XYZ file of C-alpha atoms in Angstrom:
475
model
C 19.147 13.353 18.751
C 18.597 17.097 19.408
C 22.132 18.180 18.357
C 21.734 16.196 15.143
C 18.345 17.783 14.379
C 19.658 21.267 15.208
C 22.665 20.777 12.932
C 20.424 20.030 9.951
C 17.888 22.702 10.849
C 15.097 20.226 11.563
C 11.967 21.520 13.300
C 10.379 18.578 15.182
C 6.586 18.735 15.258
C 4.693 16.787 17.911
C 1.232 17.027 19.424
C 2.707 18.359 22.652
C 4.807 21.162 21.173
C 3.081 21.821 17.888
C 2.395 25.513 18.554
C 6.040 26.283 19.245
C 7.128 24.297 16.183
C 4.636 26.047 13.894
C 5.792 29.436 15.218
C 9.343 28.488 14.238
C 8.100 27.580 10.759
C 6.451 31.003 10.438
C 9.625 32.707 11.605
C 11.820 30.776 9.182
C 9.575 31.615 6.231
C 9.506 35.300 7.135
C 13.324 35.188 7.268
C 13.372 34.039 3.646
C 14.274 30.419 4.406
C 12.830 27.398 2.576
C 10.857 25.044 4.810
C 9.950 21.503 3.731
C 6.772 20.251 5.435
C 5.323 16.745 5.523
C 1.612 17.548 5.981
C 0.484 13.931 6.426
C 2.318 13.758 9.747
C 2.991 10.000 9.566
C 4.347 7.373 7.195
C 1.688 5.848 4.960
C 0.346 2.492 6.112
C -1.094 1.628 2.715
C 1.127 3.339 0.146
C -1.505 5.980 -0.671
C -1.758 9.680 0.136
C -3.144 10.219 3.614
C -5.008 13.122 5.203
C -3.132 16.413 5.048
C -3.089 17.908 8.556
C -4.145 21.541 8.771
C -1.298 22.586 11.068
C 0.652 24.191 8.241
C -2.297 26.562 7.622
C -1.591 28.014 11.054
C 2.123 28.235 10.268
C 1.518 30.156 7.026
C -1.190 32.473 8.362
C 1.271 35.188 9.435
C 3.755 34.703 6.586
C 4.226 37.900 4.571
C 6.028 36.935 1.371
C 6.230 33.254 0.399
C 4.647 30.608 -1.808
C 3.950 26.883 -1.528
C 5.655 24.541 -3.995
C 3.864 21.154 -3.917
C 5.975 18.064 -4.626
C 5.301 14.330 -4.844
C 7.591 11.419 -4.006
C 6.966 8.170 -5.890
C 8.745 4.884 -5.212
C 9.328 5.129 -1.478
C 6.644 2.522 -0.727
C 9.164 -0.186 -1.688
C 11.827 1.358 0.583
C 13.054 -0.489 3.685
C 11.718 2.253 5.970
C 8.120 2.033 4.711
C 5.238 -0.051 6.047
C 5.079 -2.153 2.870
C 5.311 -5.935 3.019
C 8.696 -7.652 3.019
C 7.913 -8.978 -0.463
C 7.473 -5.437 -1.790
C 10.660 -4.262 -0.069
C 12.747 -7.024 -1.654
C 12.298 -5.554 -5.114
C 15.714 -4.625 -6.426
C 14.554 -2.114 -9.020
C 13.553 0.935 -6.983
C 12.809 3.861 -9.214
C 12.348 6.836 -6.905
C 11.131 10.083 -8.463
C 10.381 13.590 -7.187
C 7.897 15.728 -9.117
C 7.391 19.446 -8.491
C 4.392 21.619 -9.367
C 4.152 25.317 -10.022
C 3.982 27.542 -6.955
C 0.559 28.141 -5.392
C -0.511 30.881 -2.924
C 0.833 30.649 0.627
C -2.735 30.828 1.992
C -3.762 27.610 0.182
C -5.758 25.198 2.335
C -4.781 21.624 3.181
C -7.313 20.258 0.669
C -5.988 22.535 -2.092
C -2.397 21.486 -1.428
C -3.378 17.823 -1.374
C -5.143 18.179 -4.727
C -1.996 19.713 -6.222
C 0.089 16.828 -4.857
C -2.448 14.286 -6.105
C -2.302 15.785 -9.611
C 1.481 15.415 -9.439
C 1.082 11.747 -8.523
C -0.810 11.154 -11.780
C 1.990 12.764 -13.797
C 4.614 10.806 -11.883
C 2.888 7.475 -12.545
C 2.532 8.312 -16.234
C 6.283 8.888 -16.525
C 6.989 5.738 -14.505
C 4.762 3.601 -16.737
C 6.737 4.749 -19.779
C 9.938 3.432 -18.166
C 8.580 -0.091 -17.609
C 9.661 -3.040 -19.805
C 7.354 -4.960 -22.115
C 5.102 -7.591 -20.534
C 7.197 -10.524 -21.749
C 10.458 -8.986 -20.508
C 8.974 -8.343 -17.067
C 7.481 -11.841 -16.930
C 10.615 -13.838 -17.705
C 12.588 -11.865 -15.109
C 9.933 -12.522 -12.455
C 9.499 -16.221 -13.308
C 13.266 -16.706 -13.158
C 13.270 -15.250 -9.615
C 10.349 -17.506 -8.634
C 12.574 -20.452 -9.547
C 11.541 -23.705 -7.877
C 8.618 -22.188 -6.010
C 5.014 -22.595 -7.178
C 4.063 -20.246 -9.981
C 0.714 -21.509 -11.273
C -1.721 -24.403 -10.749
C -5.145 -25.350 -12.075
C -8.046 -27.753 -11.590
C -6.533 -30.276 -14.019
C -4.014 -31.100 -11.276
C -1.112 -29.380 -13.014
C 1.403 -27.361 -11.015
C 4.286 -25.383 -12.485
C 7.219 -23.731 -10.767
C 8.748 -20.532 -12.110
C 11.354 -22.523 -14.064
C 8.719 -24.891 -15.452
C 6.510 -21.948 -16.405
C 9.299 -20.467 -18.520
C 10.063 -23.881 -20.023
C 6.487 -24.610 -21.104
C 5.959 -21.111 -22.447
C 9.139 -21.155 -24.542
C 8.316 -24.600 -25.920
C 4.820 -23.488 -26.927
C 6.136 -20.310 -28.541
C 8.741 -22.295 -30.494
C 6.018 -24.545 -31.947
C 3.721 -21.613 -32.695
C 6.364 -19.395 -34.296
C 6.321 -20.966 -37.812
C 2.508 -21.219 -37.781
C 2.048 -17.525 -36.942
C 4.901 -16.022 -38.927
C 2.725 -13.707 -41.051
C 0.090 -12.856 -38.425
C 0.102 -10.106 -35.789
C -3.295 -10.323 -34.081
C -3.893 -13.843 -32.767
C -7.236 -14.998 -31.413
C -7.531 -17.161 -28.312
C -10.427 -19.281 -27.060
C -9.086 -20.680 -23.798
C -10.558 -20.493 -20.269
C -8.575 -19.521 -17.140
C -6.011 -22.320 -16.773
C -2.309 -23.043 -17.051
C -2.736 -23.507 -20.792
C -4.606 -20.219 -21.048
C -1.899 -18.295 -19.211
C 0.942 -19.996 -21.073
C -0.698 -19.512 -24.483
C -1.126 -15.780 -23.865
C 2.432 -15.405 -22.638
C 3.816 -17.522 -25.495
C 2.187 -15.204 -28.030
C 3.525 -12.154 -26.221
C 7.042 -13.627 -26.265
C 6.660 -13.808 -30.053
C 5.791 -10.109 -30.141
C 2.165 -10.818 -31.086
C -1.016 -9.035 -29.982
C -3.371 -11.326 -28.051
C -7.095 -11.181 -28.741
C -8.933 -13.296 -26.167
C -12.342 -13.820 -27.756
C -15.569 -13.862 -25.776
C -16.956 -17.370 -26.296
C -20.156 -16.472 -24.420
C -21.181 -13.650 -26.751
C -22.736 -15.483 -29.690
C -21.564 -16.426 -33.183
C -22.417 -13.061 -34.761
C -20.259 -11.079 -32.332
C -17.474 -13.650 -32.574
C -17.364 -13.350 -36.360
C -17.438 -9.554 -36.092
C -14.405 -9.609 -33.758
C -12.484 -11.885 -36.129
C -13.175 -9.588 -39.067
C -12.463 -6.335 -37.199
C -9.124 -7.522 -35.798
C -8.086 -9.243 -39.045
C -7.685 -12.558 -37.225
C -6.920 -15.608 -39.365
C -5.415 -17.829 -36.633
C -7.086 -18.886 -33.358
C -5.495 -20.825 -30.510
C -8.336 -22.808 -28.939
C -8.792 -25.416 -26.229
C -10.987 -28.509 -26.532
C -12.957 -27.258 -23.519
C -14.114 -24.131 -25.367
C -14.536 -25.909 -28.715
C -16.954 -28.390 -27.104
C -18.683 -25.609 -25.161
C -19.342 -23.707 -28.387
C -20.592 -26.863 -30.117
C -23.172 -27.303 -27.372
C -24.362 -23.790 -28.213
C -24.625 -24.601 -31.896
C -21.390 -22.871 -32.930
C -19.075 -25.119 -34.937
C -15.594 -23.618 -35.266
C -14.802 -25.965 -38.151
C -17.256 -23.931 -40.241
C -14.770 -21.038 -40.002
C -12.065 -23.110 -41.716
C -12.261 -21.205 -45.008
C -11.156 -17.946 -43.392
C -9.677 -18.927 -40.021
C -7.268 -21.676 -38.960
C -8.010 -23.258 -35.575
C -4.890 -24.412 -33.691
C -5.688 -26.775 -30.839
C -3.622 -25.952 -27.751
C -3.791 -29.558 -26.511
C -2.287 -30.744 -29.816
C 0.550 -28.249 -29.346
C 1.264 -29.688 -25.913
C 1.244 -33.241 -27.248
C 3.916 -32.328 -29.797
C 6.373 -31.348 -27.062
C 8.785 -34.212 -26.557
C 10.028 -35.069 -23.093
C 13.649 -34.780 -24.194
C 13.021 -31.280 -25.524
C 11.307 -30.362 -22.271
C 14.247 -31.596 -20.189
C 16.828 -29.773 -22.323
C 14.849 -26.531 -22.212
C 14.372 -26.795 -18.445
C 18.113 -27.286 -18.029
C 18.751 -24.155 -20.102
C 16.205 -22.173 -18.090
C 17.829 -23.152 -14.806
C 21.358 -22.524 -16.065
C 20.982 -19.217 -17.948
C 20.364 -15.907 -16.160
C 17.094 -14.100 -16.882
C 18.639 -11.420 -19.095
C 20.240 -14.050 -21.345
C 17.007 -16.055 -21.634
C 15.244 -12.844 -22.567
C 17.882 -12.001 -25.183
C 17.861 -15.468 -26.763
C 14.208 -16.474 -26.553
C 12.022 -13.391 -26.514
C 10.944 -11.018 -29.244
C 10.771 -7.668 -27.543
C 7.979 -5.184 -28.200
C 7.911 -1.416 -28.233
C 6.209 0.047 -25.190
C 3.400 1.553 -27.248
C 2.830 -1.607 -29.306
C -0.592 -3.202 -28.918
C -0.308 -6.035 -26.401
C -3.992 -6.996 -26.268
C -7.275 -6.235 -27.986
C -10.618 -6.606 -26.209
C -14.106 -6.428 -27.635
C -17.121 -4.955 -25.875
C -20.246 -7.045 -25.383
C -22.075 -5.315 -28.203
C -24.950 -4.086 -26.032
C -24.818 -0.710 -27.813
C -24.476 -1.952 -31.386
C -21.591 -3.918 -32.851
C -18.790 -4.866 -30.409
C -16.014 -2.291 -30.315
C -12.350 -3.267 -30.306
C -10.186 -1.688 -27.616
C -6.401 -1.769 -27.974
C -4.162 -1.778 -24.892
C -0.411 -1.262 -25.116
C 2.348 -2.820 -23.045
C 2.657 0.479 -21.165
C -1.093 0.484 -20.399
C -1.054 -3.009 -18.924
C 2.285 -2.800 -17.108
C 1.383 0.567 -15.577
C -1.951 -0.693 -14.256
C -0.327 -3.823 -12.847
C 2.207 -1.728 -10.922
C -0.525 0.591 -9.651
C -2.699 -2.320 -8.520
C 0.123 -4.156 -6.766
C 0.675 -1.179 -4.431
C -2.938 -1.607 -3.294
C -2.577 -5.374 -2.834
C 0.748 -5.045 -0.947
C 1.429 -8.791 -1.424
C 3.121 -11.027 1.125
C 5.108 -14.232 0.698
C 2.053 -16.196 1.843
C -0.329 -14.784 -0.768
C -2.006 -17.023 -3.344
C -4.363 -15.525 -5.938
C -7.492 -17.216 -7.288
C -7.501 -16.873 -11.086
C -11.102 -17.501 -12.103
C -12.156 -14.517 -14.222
C -12.460 -15.064 -17.989
C -9.304 -14.013 -19.845
C -11.402 -12.350 -22.556
C -12.153 -9.541 -20.076
C -9.488 -6.907 -19.380
C -9.963 -7.421 -15.619
C -9.307 -11.138 -16.083
C -6.258 -10.758 -18.327
C -4.589 -7.851 -16.504
C -5.331 -8.608 -12.857
C -5.940 -12.357 -12.478
C -3.693 -13.634 -15.298
C -0.750 -11.297 -15.972
C -0.394 -9.564 -12.587
C 0.455 -12.724 -10.587
C 2.865 -13.937 -13.285
C 4.689 -10.599 -13.419
C 4.658 -9.930 -9.667
C 5.629 -13.453 -8.598
C 2.385 -14.321 -6.784
C 1.266 -17.973 -7.037
C -2.035 -18.202 -8.931
C -4.495 -21.104 -8.949
C -6.878 -21.229 -11.920
C -10.413 -22.505 -12.300
C -11.980 -22.495 -15.807
C -15.526 -21.657 -14.683
C -15.996 -19.137 -11.842
C -19.697 -19.995 -11.585
C -18.831 -23.514 -10.335
C -18.776 -22.453 -6.699
C -17.761 -25.782 -5.196
C -14.808 -26.117 -7.588
C -13.612 -22.599 -6.826
C -13.959 -23.307 -3.115
C -11.972 -26.534 -3.337
C -9.090 -24.775 -5.107
C -9.188 -21.973 -2.555
C -9.042 -24.450 0.320
C -6.369 -26.680 -1.238
C -3.941 -23.834 -1.913
C -5.055 -21.580 0.970
C -5.875 -18.735 -1.406
C -5.670 -15.248 0.087
C -6.638 -12.966 -2.828
C -9.912 -13.055 -4.773
C -10.728 -10.631 -7.599
C -14.175 -11.293 -9.003
C -17.594 -9.779 -9.792
C -20.576 -8.848 -7.635
C -22.744 -11.478 -9.346
C -20.269 -14.241 -8.524
C -19.875 -13.047 -4.932
C -23.654 -13.195 -4.587
C -23.615 -16.719 -6.033
C -20.925 -17.809 -3.563
C -22.983 -16.417 -0.682
C -26.049 -18.414 -1.741
C -24.438 -21.719 -2.757
C -24.529 -24.223 0.094
C -21.798 -26.330 -1.513
C -19.331 -23.499 -0.897
C -18.786 -23.591 2.848
C -17.097 -20.800 4.867
C -14.002 -22.888 5.656
C -13.111 -22.953 1.962
C -12.574 -19.176 2.010
C -10.979 -19.194 5.451
C -7.596 -17.836 4.330
C -8.860 -14.949 2.177
C -7.470 -11.594 3.297
C -8.586 -9.448 0.368
C -11.739 -9.792 -1.728
C -12.167 -7.240 -4.520
C -15.289 -6.834 -6.630
C -15.075 -5.273 -10.085
C -16.715 -4.988 -13.525
C -20.211 -4.340 -12.120
C -21.845 -2.450 -9.263
C -21.694 -4.103 -5.842
C -24.954 -3.973 -3.883
C -25.123 -3.633 -0.121
C -27.159 -6.850 0.015
C -24.341 -8.812 -1.639
C -21.733 -7.159 0.570
C -23.651 -8.011 3.740
C -24.490 -11.568 2.662
C -20.839 -12.340 1.879
C -19.700 -10.800 5.163
C -22.287 -12.782 7.114
C -21.365 -16.132 5.531
C -17.585 -15.864 5.134
C -16.649 -13.100 7.558
C -14.766 -11.086 4.926
C -15.263 -7.511 3.777
C -15.520 -6.818 0.060
C -13.489 -3.999 -1.471
C -15.008 -2.438 -4.549
C -12.995 -1.390 -7.583
C -14.062 0.753 -10.492
C -12.703 0.700 -13.992
C -13.240 0.246 -17.703
C -11.544 -1.763 -20.418
C -10.000 1.428 -21.776
C -8.305 2.022 -18.393
C -6.688 -1.434 -18.392
C -9.039 -1.746 -16.337
C -8.547 -0.556 -12.715
C -9.188 3.140 -12.071
C -9.748 3.065 -8.322
C -10.384 0.749 -5.405
C -11.108 1.238 -1.737
C -8.522 -0.351 0.537
C -8.351 -2.007 3.980
C -8.466 0.255 7.012
C -5.304 0.448 9.070
C -4.362 1.985 12.401
C -2.418 5.218 12.182
C -0.047 5.717 15.063
C -0.101 9.489 15.150
C 0.535 10.293 18.807
C 3.635 12.251 17.802
C 2.215 13.677 14.573
C 1.008 17.185 14.026
C -2.755 16.945 14.364
C -3.648 20.600 14.556
């Protein structure tokens, strides 16, 4: 390989000959040549920026007249030469971008250079998010690729393949279209389930803005949300209607100002012949044609979802998230998850929370990860049974629920045997909860931070991985 490297002017850097290599870098820079350095010294094992080795500081110490131009490469994680999963590498749409920053002093330290590159990564992701399709466009393409394989299941015993998921969603949207013709913001009162996921996606395919209402937050806050978002139509499930009745909230009392559309009644109005014909169309037509014929597209900055705060600091505040917000955060999160073909996600978080809608509802549908839903995450035994039945590997939840799972004797360790990634969000994770979960189930908990306004994931720690750096510059 030496003749090849010499022909292209490559300077190999290894732990054994690093001093000689760095001297050659110094010489080249002093001769007015441009030198491209890879300060991490090894390919990323997790898709994130690694430690910048300080070797280049030695190489630039004796340089007389030069500058450093930081640059960032985005999109190579899905490349065949990366350490990403095979599922990530199979993505056909690889948008690779190179972003450059303004020159910085040649004496800049490794930490200063890394900060400049990190700032570039933020800009690069912002531009990438703007290039992404609307949620409904991305979903129908992914579900079409999922095909006959499992797409979604829930505790009611229902299981849908990718083709069936498209079929049910399009049938629901067709029945809802005339009812919602003059409305943009549509309320939903549905727990995590197949019907909850399909209802949200059906509304998005109609170009509507979904407003998943918090049915645990009291009648006053519910009425405030309806008024603030100008909601006159609500898609509700019998499960939530009965739950609210038990709390003394009768949705029928809203009939003067709001129409309640029962999701179960919508399902009952779908004829079997219509279902068969639609399924045949879904299997026969390519994804782009289904999208053209059956989906109302949205502008990237259109409001896709509205969430309301809990009202702990006064009246609940409405927070609007666009298609770009949600799609961008999904793509950012999926690089952390690095999904495999064996992954199954537990969808238990309430859809009225941005963490529940973005990460445990929309992300698996858009990224082609099977998701199994449970309507009440506090029912530990039920969650455990679904996890065991479908061999769930991914769990996104809250610290309070993780603490509950650690204490509940009905949830035995074998039920969570297949989990490979447990992520806590929404609230602070205590060391006591972390240790208790580790002791009972043998799994580490990764903690994420975010806010509804950030769609919601801002950051998350990630699994440790071995870095094979025997031939890397570690000066």
